[in-house]
Amino acid sequence: MPAAAIGPPDLGDRAECAPGIRLLASPAAGRSDGTSRLPLGPMSATPSATTDAREEYDPEALQEKWLGVWDELAPFRSGRPDDDRPRKYVLDMFPYPSGDLHMGHAEAYALGDVLARYWVQRGFNVLHPIGWDAFGLPAENAAIKRGEDPRAWTYENIATQKASMRRYGCSFDWDRVLNTCDPDYYRWNQWFFLRMFERGLAYRKASSVNWCPSCQTVLANEQVVGGLCERCDSVVTKKKLTQWYLRITDYADRLLDDMALLEGQWPDKVLQMQRNWIGRSTGAEVQFAIEGRDEPVTVYTTRPDTLFGATFFVVAADSDLAAELAAGTPAQAEFEAYLAATKRETDIDRLASDRPKTGVFLHRHAVNPVNGAPLPVYASDYVLADYGTGAIMAVPAQDQRDWDFATTFGLPIVRTVTPPEDFDGEAYVGDGPAMNSGFLDGLHKAEAIEAIIGWLEERGSGRAAVNYRLRDWLISRQRFWGTPIPIIHCPVDGEVPVPDEQLPVELPDAEGLDLTPKGASPLGALDAWSVVDCPRCGGPARRDPDTMDTFVDSSWYFLRYLDPKRTDGPFDPAEANAWLPVDQYVGGVTHAILHLLYARFFTKVIHDLGMLDAVEPFTRLLNQGMVVMDGSAMSKSRGNLVRLSDELAVHGVDAIRLTMVFAGPPEDDIDWADVSPAGSKKFLARAWRLAGDVTSAPGTDPAGGDLALRRVTHRSIHDAARALEDYRFNVAVAKAMELVNAARKAIDSGVGPADPAVREAAEAVAIILSLVAPYTAEEMWARLGHEPSVALAGWPAVDEALLVQESVTCVVQIAGKVRERLEVAPDITEAALRALALATPAAQAALGGREPRAVIVRAPKLVNVVPA
RNA sequence: GCGGGUGUGGCGGAACUGGCAGACGCGCAGGACUUAGGUUCCUGUGUCCACGCGACGUGCGGGUUCGAGUCCCGCCACCCGCACCA
């Protein structure tokens, strides 16, 4: 299916409107308070006098009625040239098109939609786009299974999801849709790759990589979860391969330091996870001479102050250095057997806790630079080849791992940090005065570190150093359904970039290609695609057969939304500077490390290319929780799967959206067994009836209306707004419920349906509900005699005077216990309130004529009388 | 092991910088309307008892304070992330 077939629904020219639909002016432009009122056109319908008891709230009918109207109105198109509203960019993580939307999508998109719609109501020009993260293995696996091109499966699912999103009432700007598997999109992945290649940020190297034997492809460290492939849960093994990397480690410091900009705006948990993942540590590099070797070996340590306590030396068993040191020694055979055994071990084995230390003595010795002591050299798998230098000085007294190794192999242990007197552990890693350490003796950790680094630097045998847990990002994948790497391998010129004007390097048709995983990219087997002339020398050459990790696609997609059809660049820098950074990003915490770190990295690279002012892509981040069932994640095999389409059919779109939003704090998981979509529907019907009961005419001035109800209305609007801006969506909904209850009471047993305050309340309910339950709100708005769309009605202005209570209840405490209540004016003075409180019978009885020990007055809400 | 988080009625959850614990909803109970109720509307609903102007109550134990769900110290339980990163 061609890409055009899945483009945005043709919504027609905005000027051609359905009969009866009147277009509205941009609501809030030019209003300084960010609020607005719709100009009230002539009534399109006479409001019903009272709700007909036989009338029923029918969500299905409302959905049918309003979808077409919204298609015509397109209330959420953004970025038009004549739009002078202030801008806001609200971004939802784009979905992978793996089938229809599920409950998780429903939650995430409901929350994002509430935020986007809220800012529209507040008078902002909100960019709220959507697209599809459309490359990836599931499409390829489905293609293999069905013997089809992955394109067909992918575009079918995109069409399904898109229709579902429209029906779900998402306020997306459908003019900006993008799919990462379109050549128009991935062309720019290739373009960015080439910019990085030019700057040395994309490079190829041979190293031991994570290999998924089932997916038959390499994996980034980030895609290995607990030793298993993130996608298929196969046990990941190691393989030595030459692969493409992006030099994210060059940005480690900036990725860490710029988190200061995100503090308080992103969840602390996510920032902490990123910090841990980058894992910056400071310490020193120390050179150790090796007997019988010309070059010294450098080790990295965070504790150079413990150098006098080094009693042996360990190199990573799978490092080149280990093999070199073992060669020709009596230990060679033993070492080789050990190495072979190590390689058979998977990450799973390595994860076992309390795993005994193993290793091989290499019959070589290193020399401790501080005292000339010979240190036996061991090879062991407890030292990692790819962290630091792959070799360590072992200080068993101050490192538990070294302690374990030392006790296993009978090696000496020398304390060089004095532990506290009550210390009864093994290795002591805390602070304390140095001992057995020559000129360091008596110094505490920080001073000792400084002293020893100075000493090493003077002698040229060491220096201060920083290390990171973060590794460079391995992006090569031996699979078909991804962005081809735009490099041509020429026997003469080596790695030759594809010239920009030849981009995109398009994926060939999968027709006739065997996509079955076999350890090499299927593209390489296709000579018609692979064999090309070298752009430099014109000689025969081959394209790089691999495709990029799909995380490349999602690392910059938020920039492409600005103009997804642009052909002269990935985006327009001027436009990007007008919209970026994204004001609000909404998505799952599952991407707390991978996607967010890569997107931050790309943003910094793009900044360095001079194309973007921003250094961070996402200002605020909201991580929604999961939707679970009966306490555990939904899955077919567990038999607790709840189908979104079923829920929508039974309760309606609005009730499901409301249930998601009202369930609790957005970052908490929702157990579908604990919430009540039927209750949500009941509330929506109650709100909807309210609109039918109003008998005053649209435009009626609320000023003469019932003061008590007006106070509730304005208080509700005010509180709801504050709750929404703090992500307390459930509280905002509760405020709307309170307002509905108050209005109901006013109609049935109070001032009656004709009071202007009743209309004001009903309109406020409609506007607040327009964020959560767009169909119901739109219908309410129409029943109240207004033109669509309520989505653009503008957030109601709050009258501050109505927030002030006529009287407030003051509690009188005796020794901290509430004993009396007083109705007082809100502006009562402390002195007056104190006198009132002391005069109460409770206070008089408690004091019994004596002077109180203390009287705490917090006017106008509380007085605490403390008897002597 | 290291790091982070959470703990409030039968349930989901409220409670801004310490100030009436339990907003709002679900469930449950009772009532009104109704031929009917999987409708609507109203009322009640933390625990205990001696039923009061009562006592107790936010995982457990201490502390600070006139006053603690909120702050401090020490535990317990559960959840998440990392996992031999020297």
PDB file of C-alpha atoms in Angstrom, chain A residues 667-800:
ATOM      1  CA  GLU A 667       1.797   8.287  37.314  1.00  0.00           C
ATOM      2  CA  ASP A 668       0.143   5.519  39.347  1.00  0.00           C
ATOM      3  CA  ASP A 669      -0.936   2.270  37.767  1.00  0.00           C
ATOM      4  CA  ILE A 670      -4.663   1.855  37.159  1.00  0.00           C
ATOM      5  CA  ASP A 671      -6.125  -1.490  38.083  1.00  0.00           C
ATOM      6  CA  TRP A 672      -9.105  -1.765  35.789  1.00  0.00           C
ATOM      7  CA  ALA A 673     -10.768  -4.034  38.344  1.00  0.00           C
ATOM      8  CA  ASP A 674     -10.779  -1.149  40.835  1.00  0.00           C
ATOM      9  CA  VAL A 675     -12.331   1.578  38.718  1.00  0.00           C
ATOM     10  CA  SER A 676     -15.811   2.108  37.450  1.00  0.00           C
ATOM     11  CA  PRO A 677     -16.420   3.105  33.853  1.00  0.00           C
ATOM     12  CA  ALA A 678     -20.137   2.660  34.558  1.00  0.00           C
ATOM     13  CA  GLY A 679     -19.826   5.267  37.311  1.00  0.00           C
ATOM     14  CA  SER A 680     -18.073   7.585  34.863  1.00  0.00           C
ATOM     15  CA  LYS A 681     -20.892   7.189  32.403  1.00  0.00           C
ATOM     16  CA  LYS A 682     -23.420   7.898  35.123  1.00  0.00           C
ATOM     17  CA  PHE A 683     -21.683  11.142  35.998  1.00  0.00           C
ATOM     18  CA  LEU A 684     -21.501  12.203  32.354  1.00  0.00           C
ATOM     19  CA  ALA A 685     -25.233  11.583  31.956  1.00  0.00           C
ATOM     20  CA  ARG A 686     -25.833  13.687  35.063  1.00  0.00           C
ATOM     21  CA  ALA A 687     -23.775  16.530  33.657  1.00  0.00           C
ATOM     22  CA  TRP A 688     -25.494  16.202  30.304  1.00  0.00           C
ATOM     23  CA  ARG A 689     -28.955  16.449  31.894  1.00  0.00           C
ATOM     24  CA  LEU A 690     -27.853  19.646  33.572  1.00  0.00           C
ATOM     25  CA  ALA A 691     -27.417  21.323  30.195  1.00  0.00           C
ATOM     26  CA  GLY A 692     -30.929  20.265  29.211  1.00  0.00           C
ATOM     27  CA  ASP A 693     -32.446  21.739  32.338  1.00  0.00           C
ATOM     28  CA  VAL A 694     -31.149  25.268  31.873  1.00  0.00           C
ATOM     29  CA  THR A 695     -33.992  27.557  30.819  1.00  0.00           C
ATOM     30  CA  SER A 696     -32.326  30.974  30.679  1.00  0.00           C
ATOM     31  CA  ALA A 697     -31.239  32.247  27.279  1.00  0.00           C
ATOM     32  CA  PRO A 698     -27.642  32.005  26.079  1.00  0.00           C
ATOM     33  CA  GLY A 699     -25.796  35.183  26.878  1.00  0.00           C
ATOM     34  CA  THR A 700     -27.763  35.821  30.065  1.00  0.00           C
ATOM     35  CA  ASP A 701     -25.653  37.935  32.383  1.00  0.00           C
ATOM     36  CA  PRO A 702     -24.755  35.733  35.369  1.00  0.00           C
ATOM     37  CA  ALA A 703     -24.253  38.791  37.590  1.00  0.00           C
ATOM     38  CA  GLY A 704     -27.810  38.656  38.941  1.00  0.00           C
ATOM     39  CA  GLY A 705     -27.685  34.946  39.598  1.00  0.00           C
ATOM     40  CA  ASP A 706     -27.709  33.057  42.870  1.00  0.00           C
ATOM     41  CA  LEU A 707     -24.598  34.086  44.749  1.00  0.00           C
ATOM     42  CA  ALA A 708     -24.013  30.790  46.526  1.00  0.00           C
ATOM     43  CA  LEU A 709     -24.007  28.801  43.296  1.00  0.00           C
ATOM     44  CA  ARG A 710     -21.877  31.410  41.589  1.00  0.00           C
ATOM     45  CA  ARG A 711     -19.309  31.048  44.355  1.00  0.00           C
ATOM     46  CA  VAL A 712     -19.196  27.294  43.854  1.00  0.00           C
ATOM     47  CA  THR A 713     -18.839  27.779  40.098  1.00  0.00           C
ATOM     48  CA  HIS A 714     -15.953  30.177  40.300  1.00  0.00           C
ATOM     49  CA  ARG A 715     -14.249  28.228  43.059  1.00  0.00           C
ATOM     50  CA  SER A 716     -14.552  25.058  40.950  1.00  0.00           C
ATOM     51  CA  ILE A 717     -13.104  26.684  37.849  1.00  0.00           C
ATOM     52  CA  HIS A 718     -10.244  28.106  39.852  1.00  0.00           C
ATOM     53  CA  ASP A 719      -9.456  24.874  41.685  1.00  0.00           C
ATOM     54  CA  ALA A 720      -9.780  22.755  38.564  1.00  0.00           C
ATOM     55  CA  ALA A 721      -7.270  24.915  36.707  1.00  0.00           C
ATOM     56  CA  ARG A 722      -4.790  24.700  39.523  1.00  0.00           C
ATOM     57  CA  ALA A 723      -5.203  20.952  39.780  1.00  0.00           C
ATOM     58  CA  LEU A 724      -4.729  20.516  36.043  1.00  0.00           C
ATOM     59  CA  GLU A 725      -1.499  22.470  36.015  1.00  0.00           C
ATOM     60  CA  ASP A 726      -0.188  20.248  38.819  1.00  0.00           C
ATOM     61  CA  TYR A 727      -1.144  17.048  36.943  1.00  0.00           C
ATOM     62  CA  ARG A 728      -3.855  16.372  39.558  1.00  0.00           C
ATOM     63  CA  PHE A 729      -6.387  15.479  36.903  1.00  0.00           C
ATOM     64  CA  ASN A 730      -8.464  13.333  39.219  1.00  0.00           C
ATOM     65  CA  VAL A 731      -8.896  16.311  41.526  1.00  0.00           C
ATOM     66  CA  ALA A 732      -9.948  18.523  38.616  1.00  0.00           C
ATOM     67  CA  VAL A 733     -12.621  15.985  37.767  1.00  0.00           C
ATOM     68  CA  ALA A 734     -13.747  15.926  41.410  1.00  0.00           C
ATOM     69  CA  LYS A 735     -14.203  19.702  41.229  1.00  0.00           C
ATOM     70  CA  ALA A 736     -16.403  19.312  38.155  1.00  0.00           C
ATOM     71  CA  MET A 737     -18.446  16.704  40.041  1.00  0.00           C
ATOM     72  CA  GLU A 738     -18.910  19.033  42.986  1.00  0.00           C
ATOM     73  CA  LEU A 739     -20.080  21.736  40.629  1.00  0.00           C
ATOM     74  CA  VAL A 740     -22.561  19.390  38.979  1.00  0.00           C
ATOM     75  CA  ASN A 741     -23.890  18.392  42.413  1.00  0.00           C
ATOM     76  CA  ALA A 742     -24.286  22.019  43.422  1.00  0.00           C
ATOM     77  CA  ALA A 743     -26.057  22.919  40.188  1.00  0.00           C
ATOM     78  CA  ARG A 744     -28.330  19.907  40.475  1.00  0.00           C
ATOM     79  CA  LYS A 745     -29.329  20.976  43.944  1.00  0.00           C
ATOM     80  CA  ALA A 746     -29.975  24.546  42.804  1.00  0.00           C
ATOM     81  CA  ILE A 747     -32.250  23.332  40.034  1.00  0.00           C
ATOM     82  CA  ASP A 748     -34.227  20.781  42.056  1.00  0.00           C
ATOM     83  CA  SER A 749     -34.493  22.355  45.455  1.00  0.00           C
ATOM     84  CA  GLY A 750     -33.007  25.815  45.188  1.00  0.00           C
ATOM     85  CA  VAL A 751     -33.300  28.774  42.885  1.00  0.00           C
ATOM     86  CA  GLY A 752     -34.606  26.705  39.988  1.00  0.00           C
ATOM     87  CA  PRO A 753     -33.505  26.157  36.371  1.00  0.00           C
ATOM     88  CA  ALA A 754     -34.104  29.728  35.214  1.00  0.00           C
ATOM     89  CA  ASP A 755     -31.566  31.348  37.498  1.00  0.00           C
ATOM     90  CA  PRO A 756     -28.641  32.795  35.501  1.00  0.00           C
ATOM     91  CA  ALA A 757     -26.193  31.184  37.916  1.00  0.00           C
ATOM     92  CA  VAL A 758     -27.460  27.768  36.818  1.00  0.00           C
ATOM     93  CA  ARG A 759     -26.529  28.548  33.220  1.00  0.00           C
ATOM     94  CA  GLU A 760     -23.158  29.840  34.302  1.00  0.00           C
ATOM     95  CA  ALA A 761     -22.522  26.622  36.222  1.00  0.00           C
ATOM     96  CA  ALA A 762     -23.632  24.374  33.362  1.00  0.00           C
ATOM     97  CA  GLU A 763     -21.428  26.234  30.905  1.00  0.00           C
ATOM     98  CA  ALA A 764     -18.456  25.922  33.235  1.00  0.00           C
ATOM     99  CA  VAL A 765     -19.109  22.190  33.528  1.00  0.00           C
ATOM    100  CA  ALA A 766     -19.190  21.895  29.738  1.00  0.00           C
ATOM    101  CA  ILE A 767     -15.889  23.680  29.369  1.00  0.00           C
ATOM    102  CA  ILE A 768     -14.109  21.731  32.102  1.00  0.00           C
ATOM    103  CA  LEU A 769     -15.511  18.509  30.684  1.00  0.00           C
ATOM    104  CA  SER A 770     -14.380  19.474  27.187  1.00  0.00           C
ATOM    105  CA  LEU A 771     -10.883  18.408  28.234  1.00  0.00           C
ATOM    106  CA  VAL A 772     -11.896  14.955  29.340  1.00  0.00           C
ATOM    107  CA  ALA A 773     -15.187  14.070  27.690  1.00  0.00           C
ATOM    108  CA  PRO A 774     -15.270  15.984  24.414  1.00  0.00           C
ATOM    109  CA  TYR A 775     -18.442  14.443  22.994  1.00  0.00           C
ATOM    110  CA  THR A 776     -20.548  15.033  26.081  1.00  0.00           C
ATOM    111  CA  ALA A 777     -19.158  18.533  26.474  1.00  0.00           C
ATOM    112  CA  GLU A 778     -19.884  19.408  22.850  1.00  0.00           C
ATOM    113  CA  GLU A 779     -23.449  18.187  23.184  1.00  0.00           C
ATOM    114  CA  MET A 780     -23.906  20.131  26.408  1.00  0.00           C
ATOM    115  CA  TRP A 781     -22.591  23.231  24.676  1.00  0.00           C
ATOM    116  CA  ALA A 782     -25.076  22.800  21.848  1.00  0.00           C
ATOM    117  CA  ARG A 783     -27.947  22.178  24.263  1.00  0.00           C
ATOM    118  CA  LEU A 784     -26.950  25.378  26.014  1.00  0.00           C
ATOM    119  CA  GLY A 785     -27.495  27.149  22.721  1.00  0.00           C
ATOM    120  CA  HIS A 786     -23.921  27.659  21.601  1.00  0.00           C
ATOM    121  CA  GLU A 787     -22.143  26.968  18.359  1.00  0.00           C
ATOM    122  CA  PRO A 788     -19.443  24.352  18.211  1.00  0.00           C
ATOM    123  CA  SER A 789     -16.850  23.852  19.225  1.00  0.00           C
ATOM    124  CA  VAL A 790     -16.746  23.943  22.997  1.00  0.00           C
ATOM    125  CA  ALA A 791     -13.092  23.002  22.604  1.00  0.00           C
ATOM    126  CA  LEU A 792     -12.454  26.592  21.558  1.00  0.00           C
ATOM    127  CA  ALA A 793     -14.836  28.236  24.013  1.00  0.00           C
ATOM    128  CA  GLY A 794     -12.009  29.528  26.169  1.00  0.00           C
ATOM    129  CA  TRP A 795     -11.386  28.857  29.837  1.00  0.00           C
ATOM    130  CA  PRO A 796     -13.966  30.787  31.868  1.00  0.00           C
ATOM    131  CA  ALA A 797     -12.640  33.888  33.573  1.00  0.00           C
ATOM    132  CA  VAL A 798     -12.616  33.568  37.353  1.00  0.00           C
ATOM    133  CA  ASP A 799     -14.108  36.460  39.289  1.00  0.00           C
ATOM    134  CA  GLU A 800     -11.728  36.849  42.230  1.00  0.00           C
TER     135      GLU A 800
END
